[in-house]
CSV table of C-alpha atoms in Angstrom, one decimal:
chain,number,residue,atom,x,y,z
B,139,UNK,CA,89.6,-119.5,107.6
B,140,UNK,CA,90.4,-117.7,104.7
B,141,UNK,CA,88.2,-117.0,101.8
B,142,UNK,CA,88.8,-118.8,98.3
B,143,UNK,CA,89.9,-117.2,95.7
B,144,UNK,CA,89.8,-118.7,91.9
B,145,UNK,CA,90.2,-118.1,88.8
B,146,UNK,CA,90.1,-120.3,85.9
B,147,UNK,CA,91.1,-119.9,82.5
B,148,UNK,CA,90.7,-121.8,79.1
B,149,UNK,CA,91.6,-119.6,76.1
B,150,UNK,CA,89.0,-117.3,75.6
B,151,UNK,CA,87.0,-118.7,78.7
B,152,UNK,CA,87.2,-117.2,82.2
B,153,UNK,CA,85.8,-118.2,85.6
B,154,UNK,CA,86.1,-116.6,88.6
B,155,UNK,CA,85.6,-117.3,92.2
B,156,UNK,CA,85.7,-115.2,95.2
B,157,UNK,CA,84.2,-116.1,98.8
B,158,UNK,CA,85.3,-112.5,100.0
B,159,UNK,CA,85.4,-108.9,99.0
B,160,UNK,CA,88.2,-108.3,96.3
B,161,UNK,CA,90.1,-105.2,96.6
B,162,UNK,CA,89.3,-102.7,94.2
B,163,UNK,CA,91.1,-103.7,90.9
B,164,UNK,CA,91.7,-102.3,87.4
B,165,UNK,CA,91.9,-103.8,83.9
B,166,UNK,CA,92.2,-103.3,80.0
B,167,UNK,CA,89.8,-105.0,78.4
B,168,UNK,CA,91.1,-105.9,75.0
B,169,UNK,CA,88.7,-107.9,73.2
B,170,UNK,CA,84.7,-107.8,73.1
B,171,UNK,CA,83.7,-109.7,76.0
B,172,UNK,CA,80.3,-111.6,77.4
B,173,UNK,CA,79.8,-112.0,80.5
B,174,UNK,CA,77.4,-114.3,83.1
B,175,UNK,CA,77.3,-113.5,86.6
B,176,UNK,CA,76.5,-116.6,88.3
B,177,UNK,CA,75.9,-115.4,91.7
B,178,UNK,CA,77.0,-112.3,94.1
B,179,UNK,CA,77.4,-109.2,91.9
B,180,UNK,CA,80.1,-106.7,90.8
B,181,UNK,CA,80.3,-103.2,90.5
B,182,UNK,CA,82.2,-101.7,87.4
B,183,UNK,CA,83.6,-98.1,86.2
B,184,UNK,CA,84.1,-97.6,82.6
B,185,UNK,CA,83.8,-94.9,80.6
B,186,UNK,CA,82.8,-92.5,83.3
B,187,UNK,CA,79.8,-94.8,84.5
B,188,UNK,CA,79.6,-97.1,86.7
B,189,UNK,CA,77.7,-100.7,86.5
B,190,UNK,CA,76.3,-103.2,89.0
B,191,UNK,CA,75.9,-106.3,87.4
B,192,UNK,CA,73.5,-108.9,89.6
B,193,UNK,CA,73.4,-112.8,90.3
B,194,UNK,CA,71.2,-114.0,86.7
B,195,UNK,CA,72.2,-111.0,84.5
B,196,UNK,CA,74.1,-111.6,81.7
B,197,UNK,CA,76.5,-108.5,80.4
B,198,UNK,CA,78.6,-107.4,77.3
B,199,UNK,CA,81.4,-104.9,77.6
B,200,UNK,CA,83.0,-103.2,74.3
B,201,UNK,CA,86.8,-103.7,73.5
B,202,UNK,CA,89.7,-101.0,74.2
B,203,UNK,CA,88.0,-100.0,77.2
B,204,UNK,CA,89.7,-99.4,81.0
B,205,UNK,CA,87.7,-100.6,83.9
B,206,UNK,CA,87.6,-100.6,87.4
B,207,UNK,CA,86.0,-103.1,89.0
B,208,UNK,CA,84.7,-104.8,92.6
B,209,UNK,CA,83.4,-108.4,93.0
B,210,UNK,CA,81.1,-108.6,95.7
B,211,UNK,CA,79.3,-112.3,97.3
B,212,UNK,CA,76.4,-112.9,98.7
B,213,UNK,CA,76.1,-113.1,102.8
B,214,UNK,CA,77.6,-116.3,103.5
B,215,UNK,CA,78.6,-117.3,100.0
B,216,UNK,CA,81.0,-116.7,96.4
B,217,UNK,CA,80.9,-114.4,94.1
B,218,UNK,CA,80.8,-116.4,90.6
B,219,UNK,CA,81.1,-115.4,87.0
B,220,UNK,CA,82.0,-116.6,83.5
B,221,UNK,CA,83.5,-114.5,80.7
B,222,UNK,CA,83.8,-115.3,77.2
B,223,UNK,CA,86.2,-113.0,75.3
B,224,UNK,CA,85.5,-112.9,71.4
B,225,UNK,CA,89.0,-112.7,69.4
B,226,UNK,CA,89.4,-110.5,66.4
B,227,UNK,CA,90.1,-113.4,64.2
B,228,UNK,CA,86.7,-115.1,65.0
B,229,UNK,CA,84.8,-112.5,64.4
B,230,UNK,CA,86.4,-111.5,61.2
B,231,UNK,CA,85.9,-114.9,60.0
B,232,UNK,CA,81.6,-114.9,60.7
B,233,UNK,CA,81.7,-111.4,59.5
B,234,UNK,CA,82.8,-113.1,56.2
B,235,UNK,CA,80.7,-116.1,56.1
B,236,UNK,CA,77.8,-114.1,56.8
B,237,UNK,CA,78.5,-111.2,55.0
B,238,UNK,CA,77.9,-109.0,57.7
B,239,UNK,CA,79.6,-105.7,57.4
B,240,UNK,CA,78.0,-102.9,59.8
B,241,UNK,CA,75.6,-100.2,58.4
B,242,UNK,CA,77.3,-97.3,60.8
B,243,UNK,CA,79.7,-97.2,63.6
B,244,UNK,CA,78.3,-98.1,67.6
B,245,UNK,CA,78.2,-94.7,69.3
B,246,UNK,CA,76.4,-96.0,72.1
B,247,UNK,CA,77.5,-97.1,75.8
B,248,UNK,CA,80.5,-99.5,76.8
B,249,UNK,CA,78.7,-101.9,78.9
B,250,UNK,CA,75.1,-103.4,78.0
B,251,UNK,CA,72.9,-105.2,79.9
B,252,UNK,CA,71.6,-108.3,77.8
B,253,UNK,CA,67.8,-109.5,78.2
B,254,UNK,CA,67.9,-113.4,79.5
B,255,UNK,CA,66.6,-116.1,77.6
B,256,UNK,CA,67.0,-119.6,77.1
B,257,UNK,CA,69.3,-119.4,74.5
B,258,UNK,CA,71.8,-117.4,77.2
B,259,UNK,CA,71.3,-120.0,80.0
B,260,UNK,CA,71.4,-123.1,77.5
B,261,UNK,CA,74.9,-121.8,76.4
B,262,UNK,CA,76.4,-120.9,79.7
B,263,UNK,CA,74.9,-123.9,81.5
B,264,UNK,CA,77.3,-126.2,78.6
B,265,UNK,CA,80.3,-124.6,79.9
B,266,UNK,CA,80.5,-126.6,82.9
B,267,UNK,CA,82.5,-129.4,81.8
B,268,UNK,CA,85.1,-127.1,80.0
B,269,UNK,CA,85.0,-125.3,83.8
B,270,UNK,CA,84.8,-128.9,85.8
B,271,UNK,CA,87.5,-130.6,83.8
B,272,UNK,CA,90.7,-131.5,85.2
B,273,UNK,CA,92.8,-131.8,82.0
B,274,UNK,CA,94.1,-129.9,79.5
B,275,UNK,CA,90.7,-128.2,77.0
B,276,UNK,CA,91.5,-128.8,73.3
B,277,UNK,CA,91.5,-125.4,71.9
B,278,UNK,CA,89.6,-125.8,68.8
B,279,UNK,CA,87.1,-126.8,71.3
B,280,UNK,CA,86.9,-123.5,72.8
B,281,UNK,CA,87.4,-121.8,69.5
B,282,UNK,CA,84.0,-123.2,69.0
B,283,UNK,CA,82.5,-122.2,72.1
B,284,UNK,CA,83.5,-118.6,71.1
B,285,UNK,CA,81.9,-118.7,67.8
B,286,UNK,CA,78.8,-120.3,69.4
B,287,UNK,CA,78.6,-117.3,71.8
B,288,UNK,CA,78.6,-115.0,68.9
B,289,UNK,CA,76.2,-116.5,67.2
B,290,UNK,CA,73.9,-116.3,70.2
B,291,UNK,CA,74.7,-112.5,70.5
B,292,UNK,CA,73.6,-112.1,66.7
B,293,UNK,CA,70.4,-114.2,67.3
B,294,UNK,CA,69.3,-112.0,70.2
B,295,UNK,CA,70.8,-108.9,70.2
B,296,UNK,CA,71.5,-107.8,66.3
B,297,UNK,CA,72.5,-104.1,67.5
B,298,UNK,CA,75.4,-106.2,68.4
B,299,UNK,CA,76.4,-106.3,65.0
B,300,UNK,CA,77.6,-102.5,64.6
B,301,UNK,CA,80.4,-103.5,67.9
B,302,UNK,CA,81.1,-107.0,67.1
B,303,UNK,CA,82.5,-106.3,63.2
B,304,UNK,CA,83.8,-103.2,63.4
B,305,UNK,CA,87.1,-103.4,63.0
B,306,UNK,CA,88.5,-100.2,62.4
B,307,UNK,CA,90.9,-98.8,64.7
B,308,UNK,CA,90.6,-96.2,67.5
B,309,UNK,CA,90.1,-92.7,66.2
B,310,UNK,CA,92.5,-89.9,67.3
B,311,UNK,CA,90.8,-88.6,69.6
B,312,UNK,CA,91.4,-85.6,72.7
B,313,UNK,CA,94.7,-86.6,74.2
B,314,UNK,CA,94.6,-83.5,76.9
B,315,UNK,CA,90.8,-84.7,78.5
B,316,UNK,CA,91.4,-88.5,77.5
B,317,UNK,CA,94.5,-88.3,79.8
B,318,UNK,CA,92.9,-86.5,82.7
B,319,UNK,CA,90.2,-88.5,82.7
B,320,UNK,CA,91.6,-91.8,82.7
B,321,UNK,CA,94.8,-91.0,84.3
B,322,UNK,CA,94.3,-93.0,87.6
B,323,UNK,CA,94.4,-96.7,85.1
B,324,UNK,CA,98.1,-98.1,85.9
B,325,UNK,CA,97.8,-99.6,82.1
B,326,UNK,CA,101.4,-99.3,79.8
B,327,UNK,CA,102.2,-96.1,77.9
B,328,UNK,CA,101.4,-98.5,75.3
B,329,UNK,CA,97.9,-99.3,75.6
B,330,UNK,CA,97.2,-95.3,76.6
B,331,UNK,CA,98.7,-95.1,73.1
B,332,UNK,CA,96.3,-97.4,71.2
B,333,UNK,CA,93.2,-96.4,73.2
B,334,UNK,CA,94.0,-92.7,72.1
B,335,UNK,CA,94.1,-93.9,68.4
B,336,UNK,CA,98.1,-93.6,68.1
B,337,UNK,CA,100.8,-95.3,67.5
B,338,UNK,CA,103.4,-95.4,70.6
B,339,UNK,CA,105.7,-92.8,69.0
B,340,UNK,CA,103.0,-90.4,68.0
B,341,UNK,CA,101.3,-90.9,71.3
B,342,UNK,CA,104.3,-89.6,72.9
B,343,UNK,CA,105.1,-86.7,70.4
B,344,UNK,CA,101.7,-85.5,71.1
B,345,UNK,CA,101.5,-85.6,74.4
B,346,UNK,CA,105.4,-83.8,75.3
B,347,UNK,CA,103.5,-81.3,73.0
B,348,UNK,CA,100.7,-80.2,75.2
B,349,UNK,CA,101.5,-81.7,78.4
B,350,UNK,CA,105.6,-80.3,77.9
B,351,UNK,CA,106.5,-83.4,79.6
B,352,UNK,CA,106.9,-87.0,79.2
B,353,UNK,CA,104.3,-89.4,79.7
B,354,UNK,CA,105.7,-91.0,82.5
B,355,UNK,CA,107.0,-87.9,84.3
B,356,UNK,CA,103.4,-86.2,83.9
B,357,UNK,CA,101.4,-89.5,85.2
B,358,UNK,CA,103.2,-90.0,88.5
B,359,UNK,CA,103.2,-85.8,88.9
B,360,UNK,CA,99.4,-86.5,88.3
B,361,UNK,CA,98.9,-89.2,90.5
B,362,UNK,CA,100.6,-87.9,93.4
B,363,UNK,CA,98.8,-84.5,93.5
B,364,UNK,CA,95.4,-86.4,93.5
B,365,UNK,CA,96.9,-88.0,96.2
B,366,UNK,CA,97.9,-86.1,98.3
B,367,UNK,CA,94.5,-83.6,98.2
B,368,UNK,CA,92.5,-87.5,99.0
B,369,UNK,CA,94.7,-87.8,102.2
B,370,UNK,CA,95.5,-84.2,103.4
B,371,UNK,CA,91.7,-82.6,102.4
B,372,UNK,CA,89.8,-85.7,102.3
B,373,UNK,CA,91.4,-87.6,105.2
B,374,UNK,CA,91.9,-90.8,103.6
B,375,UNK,CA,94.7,-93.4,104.3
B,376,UNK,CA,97.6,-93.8,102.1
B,377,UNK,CA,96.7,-97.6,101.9
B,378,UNK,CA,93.2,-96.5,100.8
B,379,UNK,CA,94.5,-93.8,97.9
B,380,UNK,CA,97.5,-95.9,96.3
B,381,UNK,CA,95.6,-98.4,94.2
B,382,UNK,CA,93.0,-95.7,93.2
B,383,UNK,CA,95.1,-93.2,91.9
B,384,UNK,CA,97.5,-96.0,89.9
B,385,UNK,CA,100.1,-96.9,91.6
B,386,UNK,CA,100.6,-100.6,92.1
B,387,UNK,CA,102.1,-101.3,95.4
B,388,UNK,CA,101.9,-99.3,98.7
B,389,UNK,CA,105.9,-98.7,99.1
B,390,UNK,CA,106.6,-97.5,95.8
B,391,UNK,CA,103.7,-94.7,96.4
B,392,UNK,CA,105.4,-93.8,100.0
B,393,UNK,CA,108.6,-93.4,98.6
B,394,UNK,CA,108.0,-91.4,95.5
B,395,UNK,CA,105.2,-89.3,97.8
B,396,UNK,CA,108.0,-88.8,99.9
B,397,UNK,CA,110.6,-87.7,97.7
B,398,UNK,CA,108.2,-85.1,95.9
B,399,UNK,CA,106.5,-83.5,99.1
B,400,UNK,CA,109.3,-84.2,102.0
B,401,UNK,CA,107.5,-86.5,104.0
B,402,UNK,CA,105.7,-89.8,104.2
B,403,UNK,CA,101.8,-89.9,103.3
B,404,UNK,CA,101.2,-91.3,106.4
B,405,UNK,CA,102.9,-88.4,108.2
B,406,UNK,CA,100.4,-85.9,106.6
């Protein structure tokens, strides 16, 4: 018998159900974002770091951060967890009605692990009926739910404050060790833009100017190479490399490996 998979989502709310091992996956992760694992636990890579998140804990992950991720259940049982993302416009309107502007910019980590309390459990424990409905969830009701969360988040956590209203945008930052470091993401050009601090057309004059190529030319050039050391040095399988070093499905990695080396990945 197969093993469930679910996910449901109300605007800004996000549940997830697995009753086996995901594959590895990958994601942006646009907006702040709270987390509950409810039971089973995931893994996470972000930032060069990795994160294992257990049944009980609750999490928050900065925005404008790329992840990699595996969801893992317990023997015999689901993997579970709820995510509440925190929109930009929220935010700016508590910032304003609390007149809470940050006393410095966060330099610290991109994933914290939040203390329990009853505040956490209250909170997460009222989002069963928005999970458990079976009709259409009013979004001002949500909206609320959001604001709620962020007010929780203030009332335990005020270091929170520097992330949560800070809304400047990404500094320009190292586009030559940003790149090779974070290469292996299959995000847009776009998003590699903003998370660099550029706008799209800057992001690619910069880069043709120290990579001498275009972005998309220098990524799959990038990609392959890693790939092919993992399966001729390392002795992995092509289906085991493809999602890690970005590419999306298994036959367009074969054919583009095989038009730049002469032979199939699974030939090596």
């Amino acid at each position: 018998m197969p093993g469930r998979e679910e996910e449901k989502s109300l605007p800004h709310i996000l549940y997830s159900c697995y009753a086996q091992k995901s594959s590895e996956g990958e994601q942006f992760i646009p907006e702040h974002v709270l987390g509950y694992c409810i039971s089973g636990s995931s893994e996470m890579y972000l930032g060069g770091k990795s994160y294992l998140f257990k049944a009980g804990e609750y999490r928050f992950f900065k925005k404008n951060q790329l992840s990699r991720y595996t969801k893992y259940p317990p023997p015999g049982g689901e993997y579970r967890s709820i995510s509440i993302k925190m929109d930009q416009n929220t935010l700016h309107s508590i910032s304003k009605e609390l007149h809470l502007p940050i006393d410095h910019p966060y330099t610290g980590e991109g994933a914290l692990l939040l203390k329990p309390n009853h505040l956490f459990k209250n909170y997460f424990d009222s989002l069963t009926p928005y999970l458990n409905a079976t009709h259409d969830i009013n979004k001002a009701l949500t909206n609320l739910k959001v604001k709620e969360a962020i007010m929780i988040l203030l009332e335990t956590n005020l270091v929170l404050k520097e992330i949560l209203f800070d809304f400047s945008e990404p500094g320009k930052i190292d586009l030559e060790a940003y790149m090779n470091k974070h290469y292996m993401f299959n995000v847009p050009t776009a998003q590699f833009a903003q998370l660099t601090g550029r706008s799209l057309a800057s992001f690619k004059r910069d880069f043709e100017k120290v990579f001498q190529t275009s972005p998309g030319q220098w990524l799959q050039q990038k990609r392959l190479s890693e790939a092919h050391y993992l399966i001729s040095q390392k002795g992995r399988k092509p289906s085991e490399v493809y999602l890690d070093v970005g590419f999306e499905n298994l036959s367009h990695f074969s054919y583009s490996f095989k038009k730049a080396y002469g032979v199939a990945p699974s030939m090596i």
